[in-house]
Amino acid sequence: MAFSTFEVPVGPQHPALKEPENFTFTVDGEHVVGVKLRIGYNHRGIEKAAESRTYIQNLYLMERICGICSVAHTTTYAQNVEYALGKEIPRRAEYYRVIIYELNRIHSHLLWLGVAGHEIGFDTLFMYVWRDRERVMDILEMLTGNRVTYAINTIGGVRRDITPEMADKVRKSMDLVEQRVTYYKKAAAAEPTLLTRVKGVGILRTEDARRLCAVGPTTRASGVKFDVRAEDPYAAYDEVPFNLVSYDLCDVLSRILVRVDETLESARIVKYCLDHMPSGPVRVKLPRTVPPGESVSRTEAPRGEVIHYLRANGTDKPERYKVRSPTLGNLPSVCEMLTSKGDYVVRIADIPIALASIDPCFSCTDRAAHFVDPSRGKEWSWTFEQIRKYARKD
Amino acid sequence: MSKPTEQAILDELRTQFQQELLEAKVTRDRRIFIEVSPRAYKPVMDYIVRTMGFTHLSTMTGLDSTEGFEIMPHLSRGGAVLTVKVRVARDNPMVETITDLIPGATLYEREIHDLVGVVFRGHPNLERLILYEGWPEGVHPLRKEYKAVQPEPLRRV
């Protein structure tokens, strides 16, 4: 009955994460029956900006697409340019990329697990998990020099090498991560507070996950075995053994289990890579201009498949650079999860955890300083200096 | 997936669509690029998705090539990525939607509609997705005529 429904706007201040987007929920009493979505609050025009920068400058632009999976975008980008140049990079560099990539996945999944705990009012879990995540952040800082924007990838390899002492420290931390995560897994499976909040919540059926082209842990938690690392191996993934984690409970619990198991897998991958890294150089010098052509590069970021498309025109700047981050791929799925149908009921209180369960990252989803005055139909651009002057005006 | 499989995919498309297939190439392992004529776009997509089983749409790229626009869905099956290119005229930028074949294309088509200004015929809801409501009509940031703000050059102080 249409007259009994009501529209509840949620956002642009996100109920789950500290990033802006807007959902309009149609509710019938306590039940969510429809959802409309609005993104773009974080759009920074990175694809456009990439066209006016050189391939080397773009490396640093790509790093800033996302603060959590920064290495996912630089790896995909560097790879894409290497593909377009038709050049191979040293094997050691490929192994090193896998190590940083997996450490990034561990920190991202632990971050998410903490946030998920917080969303359901289980802040003890949040505190514990984030303490352990700090260890991984320290390791990343030791290896790359940075906690967030690692700046480790370059076109033609990686910018630093790893010493045996560093490797030992990484191994120790991975042992700790494995031990802690195993404990959380055991604790979570027996914790009624957690189970009642996540079981049967945010259902995404297998056929819907396929139909809506979901990616990453979201699709793997719905029983679809889709992982770029396994089916389209890049860097050193063709040599690194790992288990593709998949659960078919199709709910938030399933997504927690996938991420917890993946964290354990990642810790093992890091240790395997440290033991099997070939010696040799970590980078080669590649030309600064890319011959005309096109290329597609994919990687499996913590949130799912990242795909970049490059059209080169023979200069040192790309003709067009397209970026698709995993969250955009998962948004149709989250709308599906948040719509009641038949026996499946979505309550308003389930919104935050269901939204958080795809691990949304809106920074990478939205990618101008351009000003538009809608009342006068006018548009203009300002330099940074002009903005500063404007801000100083009383 | 090895080379013969990629070749097999190309051969199958060539026999099925012959001269409608304007270009077809394999650039490296698991990377296939084809170009189709605008009138064959929908039938080719239908065949690729329903018969050949490329059911996962990774994304769609919209590109301004100055003479016109190019729309490129990137599909995948078992690790192979198939990029289908279709050219769209500049004076009448319109192409058939593929949301009926792949519901996952909804947001990607809306994104291109916003940023490149190509209209997808038959799309269930082509509302703005990224640009805000007050953004002037007909201004599309990813078109070449749109100039992005250049950062000020660094200078010694």
Coordinates of C-alpha atoms in Angstrom, one line a residue:
Chain A
M1 CA 0.0 0.0 0.0
A2 CA 1.6 3.2 -1.2
F3 CA 0.0 5.5 1.4
S4 CA 1.6 3.7 4.3
T5 CA 5.2 4.1 3.1
F6 CA 7.5 6.8 4.2
E7 CA 10.9 8.0 2.8
V8 CA 13.9 8.2 5.1
P9 CA 17.0 10.0 3.7
V10 CA 20.2 8.5 5.1
G11 CA 23.3 10.5 4.3
P12 CA 25.3 12.2 2.8
Q13 CA 26.8 11.6 6.3
H14 CA 27.2 7.9 6.2
P15 CA 25.6 5.9 9.0
A16 CA 28.4 3.3 9.0
L17 CA 31.6 4.8 7.6
K18 CA 33.1 8.3 7.7
E19 CA 32.5 8.9 4.0
P20 CA 29.7 10.7 2.3
E21 CA 27.0 9.2 0.1
N22 CA 23.2 9.3 0.2
F23 CA 20.5 6.6 0.3
T24 CA 16.8 7.3 0.3
F25 CA 15.0 4.4 1.9
T26 CA 11.3 3.8 1.5
V27 CA 10.0 2.3 4.7
D28 CA 6.7 0.6 5.5
G29 CA 6.6 0.8 9.3
E30 CA 9.9 -0.8 10.4
H31 CA 10.5 -2.6 7.1
V32 CA 12.7 -1.2 4.3
V33 CA 10.9 -1.8 1.0
G34 CA 12.9 0.4 -1.5
V35 CA 16.2 2.1 -1.8
K36 CA 17.5 4.9 -4.0
L37 CA 21.1 5.8 -4.1
R38 CA 23.0 9.0 -4.8
I39 CA 26.8 9.1 -5.0
G40 CA 29.3 11.7 -6.2
Y41 CA 30.0 13.6 -3.1
N42 CA 33.6 12.7 -3.3
H43 CA 34.1 13.0 -7.0
R44 CA 37.5 14.5 -7.6
G45 CA 37.8 14.2 -11.4
I46 CA 40.8 11.9 -11.2
E47 CA 40.2 10.3 -14.6
K48 CA 40.1 13.8 -16.2
A49 CA 43.2 14.9 -14.2
A50 CA 45.0 11.8 -15.4
E51 CA 44.8 13.0 -19.0
S52 CA 46.9 16.1 -18.3
R53 CA 49.6 14.3 -16.3
T54 CA 52.5 12.2 -17.4
Y55 CA 52.6 8.5 -16.7
I56 CA 55.0 9.0 -13.8
Q57 CA 52.9 11.8 -12.3
N58 CA 49.8 9.6 -12.6
L59 CA 51.4 7.0 -10.4
Y60 CA 51.1 9.4 -7.5
L61 CA 47.6 10.4 -8.5
M62 CA 46.5 6.8 -8.6
E63 CA 48.0 6.3 -5.1
R64 CA 45.5 8.9 -3.9
I65 CA 42.3 7.3 -5.3
C66 CA 41.8 5.4 -2.1
G67 CA 43.5 5.7 1.3
I68 CA 42.8 2.1 2.3
C69 CA 43.7 0.2 -0.8
S70 CA 46.2 2.7 -2.2
V71 CA 48.5 -0.1 -3.4
A72 CA 45.7 -1.8 -5.3
H73 CA 45.3 1.2 -7.6
T74 CA 49.1 1.8 -8.1
T75 CA 49.7 -1.9 -8.8
T76 CA 46.8 -2.0 -11.4
Y77 CA 48.1 1.2 -12.9
A78 CA 51.8 0.3 -13.1
Q79 CA 50.8 -3.1 -14.5
N80 CA 48.6 -1.5 -17.1
V81 CA 51.4 0.8 -18.3
E82 CA 53.8 -2.2 -18.4
Y83 CA 51.2 -4.2 -20.4
A84 CA 50.8 -1.3 -22.9
L85 CA 54.6 -1.1 -23.2
G86 CA 54.7 -4.8 -23.7
K87 CA 57.5 -5.1 -21.1
E88 CA 58.1 -7.6 -18.3
I89 CA 59.3 -6.6 -14.9
P90 CA 61.8 -8.5 -12.7
R91 CA 60.3 -11.5 -10.9
R92 CA 61.5 -10.3 -7.5
A93 CA 59.5 -7.1 -8.0
E94 CA 56.4 -9.1 -8.8
Y95 CA 56.9 -11.1 -5.5
Y96 CA 57.4 -7.8 -3.6
R97 CA 54.2 -6.5 -5.1
V98 CA 52.3 -9.5 -3.9
I99 CA 53.7 -9.1 -0.3
I100 CA 52.7 -5.4 -0.1
Y101 CA 49.3 -6.2 -1.7
E102 CA 48.5 -9.0 0.8
L103 CA 49.7 -6.9 3.8
N104 CA 47.4 -4.2 2.5
R105 CA 44.6 -6.8 2.4
I106 CA 45.3 -7.9 6.0
H107 CA 45.2 -4.3 7.3
S108 CA 42.0 -3.5 5.3
H109 CA 40.2 -6.7 6.4
L110 CA 41.1 -6.1 10.0
L111 CA 40.0 -2.5 9.7
W112 CA 36.7 -3.7 8.4
L113 CA 36.3 -6.4 11.0
G114 CA 36.7 -3.7 13.7
V115 CA 34.2 -1.4 12.0
A116 CA 31.7 -4.3 11.6
G117 CA 32.1 -4.9 15.4
H118 CA 31.4 -1.2 16.1
E119 CA 28.3 -1.2 13.8
I120 CA 26.7 -3.9 15.8
G121 CA 27.6 -2.4 19.2
F122 CA 30.5 -4.8 19.9
D123 CA 33.2 -2.3 20.6
T124 CA 35.4 -4.7 22.4
L125 CA 36.0 -6.5 19.1
F126 CA 36.8 -3.2 17.5
M127 CA 39.4 -2.3 20.1
Y128 CA 41.2 -5.7 19.9
V129 CA 41.2 -5.9 16.2
W130 CA 42.5 -2.4 15.6
R131 CA 45.3 -3.0 18.1
D132 CA 46.4 -6.0 16.0
R133 CA 46.0 -4.0 12.8
E134 CA 48.6 -1.5 14.1
R135 CA 51.2 -4.3 13.9
V136 CA 50.5 -4.6 10.2
M137 CA 50.6 -0.8 9.7
D138 CA 54.0 -0.7 11.4
I139 CA 55.3 -3.5 9.1
L140 CA 54.1 -1.5 6.1
E141 CA 55.8 1.6 7.4
M142 CA 59.0 -0.3 7.8
L143 CA 58.9 -1.8 4.3
T144 CA 57.7 1.3 2.4
G145 CA 58.3 4.3 4.6
N146 CA 54.6 5.1 4.8
R147 CA 51.6 3.9 6.7
V148 CA 49.0 4.8 4.1
T149 CA 50.2 6.0 0.7
Y150 CA 53.0 3.5 0.3
A151 CA 54.5 4.9 -2.9
I152 CA 56.2 1.5 -3.4
N153 CA 55.2 0.7 -7.0
T154 CA 56.7 2.4 -10.0
I155 CA 56.5 1.7 -13.7
G156 CA 58.9 -1.1 -14.2
G157 CA 58.9 -2.6 -10.6
V158 CA 59.1 -1.5 -7.0
R159 CA 61.1 1.4 -5.5
R160 CA 62.7 -0.4 -2.5
D161 CA 64.1 -3.8 -1.7
I162 CA 63.5 -5.9 1.3
T163 CA 66.4 -6.9 3.7
P164 CA 66.6 -10.3 5.5
E165 CA 66.2 -8.4 8.9
M166 CA 63.0 -6.8 7.6
A167 CA 61.7 -10.2 6.3
D168 CA 62.2 -11.7 9.8
K169 CA 60.2 -8.9 11.4
V170 CA 57.4 -9.5 8.8
R171 CA 57.4 -13.2 9.5
K172 CA 57.0 -12.6 13.3
S173 CA 54.1 -10.2 12.8
M174 CA 52.4 -12.6 10.4
D175 CA 52.6 -15.4 13.0
L176 CA 51.0 -13.0 15.5
V177 CA 48.3 -12.0 13.0
E178 CA 47.5 -15.7 12.3
Q179 CA 47.3 -16.5 16.0
R180 CA 45.0 -13.5 16.8
V181 CA 42.7 -13.9 13.8
T182 CA 42.3 -17.6 14.5
Y183 CA 41.2 -16.6 18.0
Y184 CA 38.7 -14.1 16.7
K185 CA 37.3 -16.6 14.4
K186 CA 36.7 -19.1 17.2
A187 CA 35.4 -16.4 19.5
A188 CA 33.0 -14.9 16.8
A189 CA 31.5 -18.3 16.0
A190 CA 30.5 -18.8 19.6
E191 CA 29.4 -15.3 20.4
P192 CA 25.6 -15.1 20.5
T193 CA 25.7 -11.2 20.5
L194 CA 27.4 -11.2 17.2
L195 CA 25.5 -14.1 15.6
T196 CA 22.1 -12.7 16.3
R197 CA 23.0 -9.4 14.7
V198 CA 24.5 -10.8 11.5
K199 CA 22.9 -14.2 10.7
G200 CA 20.2 -13.9 8.0
V201 CA 20.9 -10.1 7.7
G202 CA 21.7 -8.5 4.3
I203 CA 20.9 -11.5 2.1
L204 CA 22.4 -11.5 -1.4
R205 CA 21.4 -14.7 -3.2
T206 CA 23.9 -16.4 -5.5
E207 CA 22.0 -15.6 -8.7
D208 CA 21.6 -12.0 -7.7
A209 CA 25.3 -11.7 -7.0
R210 CA 26.0 -13.1 -10.5
R211 CA 23.3 -11.0 -12.2
L212 CA 24.4 -7.7 -10.5
C213 CA 28.1 -8.4 -11.2
A214 CA 29.1 -8.2 -7.6
V215 CA 32.8 -8.5 -6.8
G216 CA 35.2 -9.4 -4.0
P217 CA 34.3 -10.8 -0.6
T218 CA 30.7 -9.7 -1.3
T219 CA 30.3 -12.2 -4.2
R220 CA 32.4 -14.9 -2.6
A221 CA 30.2 -14.8 0.5
S222 CA 27.3 -15.6 -1.8
G223 CA 28.9 -18.7 -3.1
V224 CA 30.4 -17.3 -6.3
K225 CA 34.0 -18.4 -6.7
F226 CA 35.3 -15.2 -8.4
D227 CA 38.7 -14.0 -7.5
V228 CA 41.0 -12.2 -10.0
R229 CA 44.1 -13.6 -8.3
A230 CA 43.0 -17.1 -9.1
E231 CA 41.5 -16.8 -12.6
D232 CA 43.5 -13.9 -14.1
P233 CA 46.8 -14.2 -12.2
Y234 CA 48.9 -11.1 -12.2
A235 CA 52.3 -10.3 -10.6
A236 CA 53.5 -13.5 -8.9
Y237 CA 50.1 -15.0 -8.1
D238 CA 50.6 -17.7 -10.8
E239 CA 53.3 -19.3 -8.6
V240 CA 51.8 -18.6 -5.1
P241 CA 49.5 -21.3 -3.8
F242 CA 46.5 -20.1 -1.9
N243 CA 42.9 -21.2 -1.2
L244 CA 40.1 -19.3 -2.8
V245 CA 37.8 -18.6 0.2
S246 CA 34.1 -18.8 -0.4
Y247 CA 31.0 -19.3 1.8
D248 CA 27.4 -19.7 0.7
L249 CA 25.4 -18.4 3.6
C250 CA 24.8 -15.2 1.5
D251 CA 24.4 -13.0 4.6
V252 CA 26.6 -10.6 6.7
L253 CA 28.0 -13.6 8.7
S254 CA 29.1 -15.1 5.5
R255 CA 31.0 -11.9 4.6
I256 CA 32.7 -11.8 8.0
L257 CA 33.8 -15.4 7.6
V258 CA 35.2 -14.8 4.1
R259 CA 37.2 -11.8 5.3
V260 CA 38.5 -13.6 8.4
D261 CA 39.6 -16.6 6.3
E262 CA 41.1 -14.4 3.7
T263 CA 43.2 -12.6 6.3
L264 CA 44.6 -15.9 7.4
E265 CA 45.3 -16.9 3.7
S266 CA 47.0 -13.5 3.2
A267 CA 49.3 -14.0 6.2
R268 CA 50.3 -17.4 4.6
I269 CA 50.9 -15.9 1.2
V270 CA 53.2 -13.2 2.7
K271 CA 55.2 -15.9 4.4
Y272 CA 55.4 -18.0 1.3
C273 CA 56.6 -15.0 -0.8
L274 CA 59.3 -14.2 1.7
D275 CA 60.6 -17.7 1.5
H276 CA 60.4 -18.1 -2.2
M277 CA 61.4 -14.6 -3.5
P278 CA 64.0 -15.0 -6.2
S279 CA 67.1 -12.7 -5.9
G280 CA 67.9 -10.0 -8.4
P281 CA 66.9 -6.4 -9.2
V282 CA 63.6 -5.0 -8.2
R283 CA 63.1 -2.6 -11.1
V284 CA 63.9 -2.0 -14.7
K285 CA 64.0 1.4 -16.5
L286 CA 61.1 1.7 -18.9
P287 CA 60.5 4.3 -21.6
R288 CA 58.5 7.4 -20.5
T289 CA 56.3 7.4 -23.6
V290 CA 53.8 4.7 -24.4
P291 CA 53.1 3.7 -28.0
P292 CA 49.5 4.1 -29.3
G293 CA 47.2 1.3 -28.2
E294 CA 45.0 0.1 -25.4
S295 CA 45.2 -2.2 -22.5
V296 CA 43.2 -3.5 -19.6
S297 CA 44.6 -4.4 -16.2
R298 CA 42.8 -6.2 -13.3
T299 CA 43.7 -6.9 -9.7
E300 CA 41.9 -8.3 -6.7
A301 CA 41.8 -5.5 -4.1
P302 CA 40.6 -6.2 -0.5
R303 CA 37.1 -5.0 -1.6
G304 CA 37.1 -6.9 -4.9
E305 CA 38.1 -6.6 -8.5
V306 CA 39.8 -3.4 -9.6
I307 CA 39.8 -2.8 -13.4
H308 CA 41.7 0.0 -15.2
Y309 CA 41.6 0.8 -18.9
L310 CA 44.3 2.7 -20.7
R311 CA 44.2 4.3 -24.1
A312 CA 47.6 5.5 -25.1
N313 CA 48.4 8.0 -27.9
G314 CA 52.1 7.7 -28.3
T315 CA 52.9 10.7 -26.0
D316 CA 54.0 10.7 -22.3
K317 CA 50.4 11.3 -21.2
P318 CA 47.4 9.0 -21.5
E319 CA 44.6 9.8 -24.0
R320 CA 42.0 8.3 -21.6
Y321 CA 42.4 6.5 -18.3
K322 CA 39.4 4.7 -16.8
V323 CA 39.3 3.4 -13.2
R324 CA 36.6 1.2 -11.7
S325 CA 36.9 0.5 -8.0
P326 CA 35.1 -2.4 -6.4
T327 CA 32.6 -0.4 -4.4
L328 CA 30.9 0.9 -7.5
G329 CA 30.6 -2.7 -8.7
N330 CA 28.9 -3.7 -5.4
L331 CA 26.4 -0.8 -5.0
P332 CA 23.7 -2.6 -7.0
S333 CA 24.1 -5.5 -4.7
V334 CA 23.8 -3.5 -1.6
C335 CA 20.5 -2.0 -2.9
E336 CA 19.3 -5.6 -3.4
M337 CA 20.4 -6.6 0.1
L338 CA 18.4 -3.7 1.6
T339 CA 15.1 -4.4 -0.1
S340 CA 12.6 -6.6 1.7
K341 CA 10.9 -9.2 -0.6
G342 CA 8.6 -12.1 0.3
D343 CA 9.7 -13.7 3.5
Y344 CA 12.9 -11.7 3.6
V345 CA 12.5 -8.6 5.8
V346 CA 15.0 -5.8 6.2
R347 CA 14.6 -3.7 9.3
I348 CA 15.9 -0.1 9.7
A349 CA 18.3 -1.2 12.4
D350 CA 19.9 -3.6 9.9
I351 CA 20.8 -0.8 7.5
P352 CA 24.3 0.2 8.9
I353 CA 25.7 -3.3 9.1
A354 CA 24.3 -4.3 5.7
L355 CA 25.8 -1.2 4.2
A356 CA 29.1 -1.8 5.9
S357 CA 29.1 -5.5 4.9
I358 CA 30.3 -4.7 1.3
D359 CA 33.1 -2.7 2.9
P360 CA 32.1 0.4 0.9
C361 CA 34.8 2.9 0.0
F362 CA 33.4 6.0 -1.5
S363 CA 36.6 7.8 -2.0
C364 CA 37.5 5.4 -4.8
T365 CA 34.0 5.2 -6.1
D366 CA 33.8 8.9 -6.8
R367 CA 36.6 10.1 -8.7
A368 CA 36.4 18.6 -10.4
A369 CA 38.0 22.2 -8.4
H370 CA 35.2 23.5 -10.5
F371 CA 32.5 25.8 -9.3
V372 CA 28.9 26.1 -10.5
D373 CA 26.3 28.6 -9.4
P374 CA 23.0 26.9 -10.3
S375 CA 20.9 30.0 -9.5
R376 CA 22.7 32.0 -12.2
G377 CA 23.5 29.1 -14.5
K378 CA 27.1 30.1 -14.3
E379 CA 30.3 28.1 -14.0
W380 CA 33.9 29.1 -13.4
S381 CA 37.2 27.8 -12.2
W382 CA 39.5 29.2 -9.5
T383 CA 43.1 28.8 -8.8
F384 CA 44.2 27.8 -5.3
E385 CA 45.3 31.3 -4.6
Q386 CA 41.9 32.7 -5.5
I387 CA 40.1 30.2 -3.3
R388 CA 42.4 31.3 -0.4
K389 CA 41.7 34.9 -1.1
Y390 CA 37.9 34.2 -1.2
A391 CA 38.2 32.3 2.1
R392 CA 40.0 35.3 3.8
K393 CA 37.2 37.7 2.7
D394 CA 34.8 38.7 5.5
Chain B
M1 CA 43.6 -19.9 -20.2
S2 CA 46.0 -20.4 -23.0
K3 CA 46.3 -18.7 -26.4
P4 CA 44.2 -21.2 -28.4
T5 CA 41.2 -20.4 -26.3
E6 CA 41.5 -16.7 -27.0
Q7 CA 41.9 -17.5 -30.7
A8 CA 38.8 -19.8 -30.4
I9 CA 36.8 -16.9 -29.0
L10 CA 37.8 -14.7 -31.9
D11 CA 37.1 -17.4 -34.4
E12 CA 33.6 -18.0 -33.0
L13 CA 32.8 -14.2 -33.1
R14 CA 34.2 -14.0 -36.7
T15 CA 32.0 -16.8 -38.0
Q16 CA 29.0 -15.5 -36.2
F17 CA 29.2 -11.9 -37.2
Q18 CA 31.6 -11.6 -40.2
Q19 CA 31.7 -8.1 -41.6
E20 CA 29.9 -6.6 -38.6
L21 CA 33.1 -7.3 -36.7
L22 CA 35.2 -4.3 -37.6
E23 CA 38.3 -5.2 -35.6
A24 CA 39.5 -8.1 -33.5
K25 CA 42.8 -8.6 -31.7
V26 CA 44.4 -10.4 -28.8
T27 CA 46.9 -8.0 -27.1
R28 CA 48.3 -10.5 -24.5
D29 CA 47.2 -13.5 -22.5
R30 CA 43.5 -13.2 -21.6
R31 CA 43.0 -9.8 -23.2
I32 CA 40.7 -9.6 -26.2
F33 CA 39.6 -6.4 -28.0
I34 CA 36.9 -6.3 -30.6
E35 CA 35.1 -3.5 -32.4
V36 CA 31.5 -3.8 -33.8
S37 CA 29.4 -1.7 -36.0
P38 CA 26.7 0.3 -34.1
R39 CA 23.8 -1.7 -35.6
A40 CA 25.4 -5.0 -34.6
Y41 CA 26.2 -3.8 -31.0
K42 CA 23.1 -5.2 -29.3
P43 CA 23.0 -8.6 -31.2
V44 CA 26.8 -9.1 -30.5
M45 CA 26.3 -8.3 -26.8
D46 CA 23.4 -10.6 -26.7
Y47 CA 25.4 -13.4 -28.2
I48 CA 28.5 -12.8 -26.0
V49 CA 26.5 -12.7 -22.8
R50 CA 23.8 -15.3 -23.4
T51 CA 25.5 -17.8 -25.7
M52 CA 29.2 -17.4 -25.0
G53 CA 28.7 -16.9 -21.2
F54 CA 30.6 -13.7 -20.6
T55 CA 28.2 -12.9 -17.8
H56 CA 30.4 -10.7 -15.6
L57 CA 30.6 -7.1 -16.6
S58 CA 33.7 -5.5 -15.0
T59 CA 32.9 -2.0 -16.1
M60 CA 32.1 0.2 -19.1
T61 CA 34.4 2.9 -20.4
G62 CA 33.2 6.0 -22.3
L63 CA 35.7 7.8 -24.3
D64 CA 35.8 11.0 -26.4
S65 CA 37.8 10.4 -29.5
T66 CA 37.0 13.9 -30.9
E67 CA 35.3 12.5 -34.0
G68 CA 32.8 10.8 -31.8
F69 CA 32.4 8.7 -28.7
E70 CA 33.4 5.2 -28.0
I71 CA 31.5 3.0 -25.5
M72 CA 33.4 -0.1 -24.3
P73 CA 31.9 -2.7 -22.0
H74 CA 34.6 -4.9 -20.5
L75 CA 33.2 -8.4 -20.0
S76 CA 34.9 -11.4 -18.4
R77 CA 34.6 -15.2 -18.4
G78 CA 37.1 -17.5 -16.6
G79 CA 39.8 -14.9 -16.5
A80 CA 39.6 -13.7 -20.1
V81 CA 38.6 -10.0 -20.5
L82 CA 36.7 -9.2 -23.7
T83 CA 36.4 -5.5 -24.5
V84 CA 33.7 -4.6 -27.0
K85 CA 34.0 -1.3 -28.7
V86 CA 31.2 0.6 -30.4
R87 CA 31.5 4.1 -32.0
V88 CA 28.8 6.6 -31.4
A89 CA 28.2 9.7 -33.5
R90 CA 29.0 13.1 -31.9
D91 CA 25.8 14.9 -33.1
N92 CA 23.5 12.2 -31.9
P93 CA 25.2 10.3 -29.1
M94 CA 22.9 7.4 -28.6
V95 CA 23.3 3.7 -28.2
E96 CA 21.2 0.7 -27.0
T97 CA 21.3 -0.1 -23.3
I98 CA 22.6 -3.5 -22.2
T99 CA 20.9 -3.4 -18.8
D100 CA 18.3 -6.0 -20.0
L101 CA 21.2 -8.4 -20.7
I102 CA 23.3 -7.6 -17.7
P103 CA 21.5 -5.7 -14.8
G104 CA 24.9 -4.9 -13.4
A105 CA 25.4 -2.4 -16.2
T106 CA 22.9 0.1 -14.7
L107 CA 25.3 2.3 -12.8
Y108 CA 28.0 2.1 -15.4
E109 CA 25.7 3.4 -18.1
R110 CA 24.5 6.2 -15.8
E111 CA 28.1 7.2 -15.0
I112 CA 28.9 7.5 -18.8
H113 CA 25.6 9.4 -19.3
D114 CA 26.8 11.9 -16.7
L115 CA 30.4 12.3 -17.6
V116 CA 30.5 11.7 -21.3
G117 CA 26.9 12.5 -22.3
V118 CA 25.9 9.4 -24.2
V119 CA 22.3 8.5 -24.0
F120 CA 21.5 4.8 -23.5
R121 CA 18.2 3.9 -25.3
G122 CA 15.9 1.8 -23.1
H123 CA 17.8 2.3 -19.8
P124 CA 15.3 2.1 -16.9
N125 CA 16.5 5.2 -15.1
L126 CA 19.1 7.6 -16.6
E127 CA 19.1 10.0 -13.7
R128 CA 22.3 11.8 -12.6
L129 CA 24.6 9.6 -10.6
I130 CA 27.8 11.5 -10.0
L131 CA 27.3 15.1 -11.0
Y132 CA 25.1 17.1 -8.6
E133 CA 21.6 18.3 -9.4
G134 CA 22.7 21.9 -10.1
W135 CA 25.3 21.0 -12.7
P136 CA 24.5 22.7 -16.0
E137 CA 22.8 20.6 -18.6
G138 CA 25.0 19.5 -21.5
V139 CA 28.3 20.0 -19.7
H140 CA 30.1 16.7 -19.6
P141 CA 33.5 16.7 -17.8
L142 CA 35.0 13.8 -19.7
R143 CA 34.5 15.3 -23.1
K144 CA 37.7 16.7 -24.6
E145 CA 36.3 20.3 -24.9
Y146 CA 35.9 20.4 -21.2
K147 CA 39.1 21.8 -19.7
A148 CA 40.0 20.7 -16.2
V149 CA 41.5 23.2 -13.7
Q150 CA 45.2 23.1 -14.1
P151 CA 47.2 23.3 -10.9
E152 CA 49.4 26.3 -10.4
P153 CA 53.1 25.6 -11.3
L154 CA 55.4 25.3 -8.3
R155 CA 57.6 28.2 -7.7
R156 CA 60.5 29.0 -5.4
V157 CA 59.5 31.5 -2.6

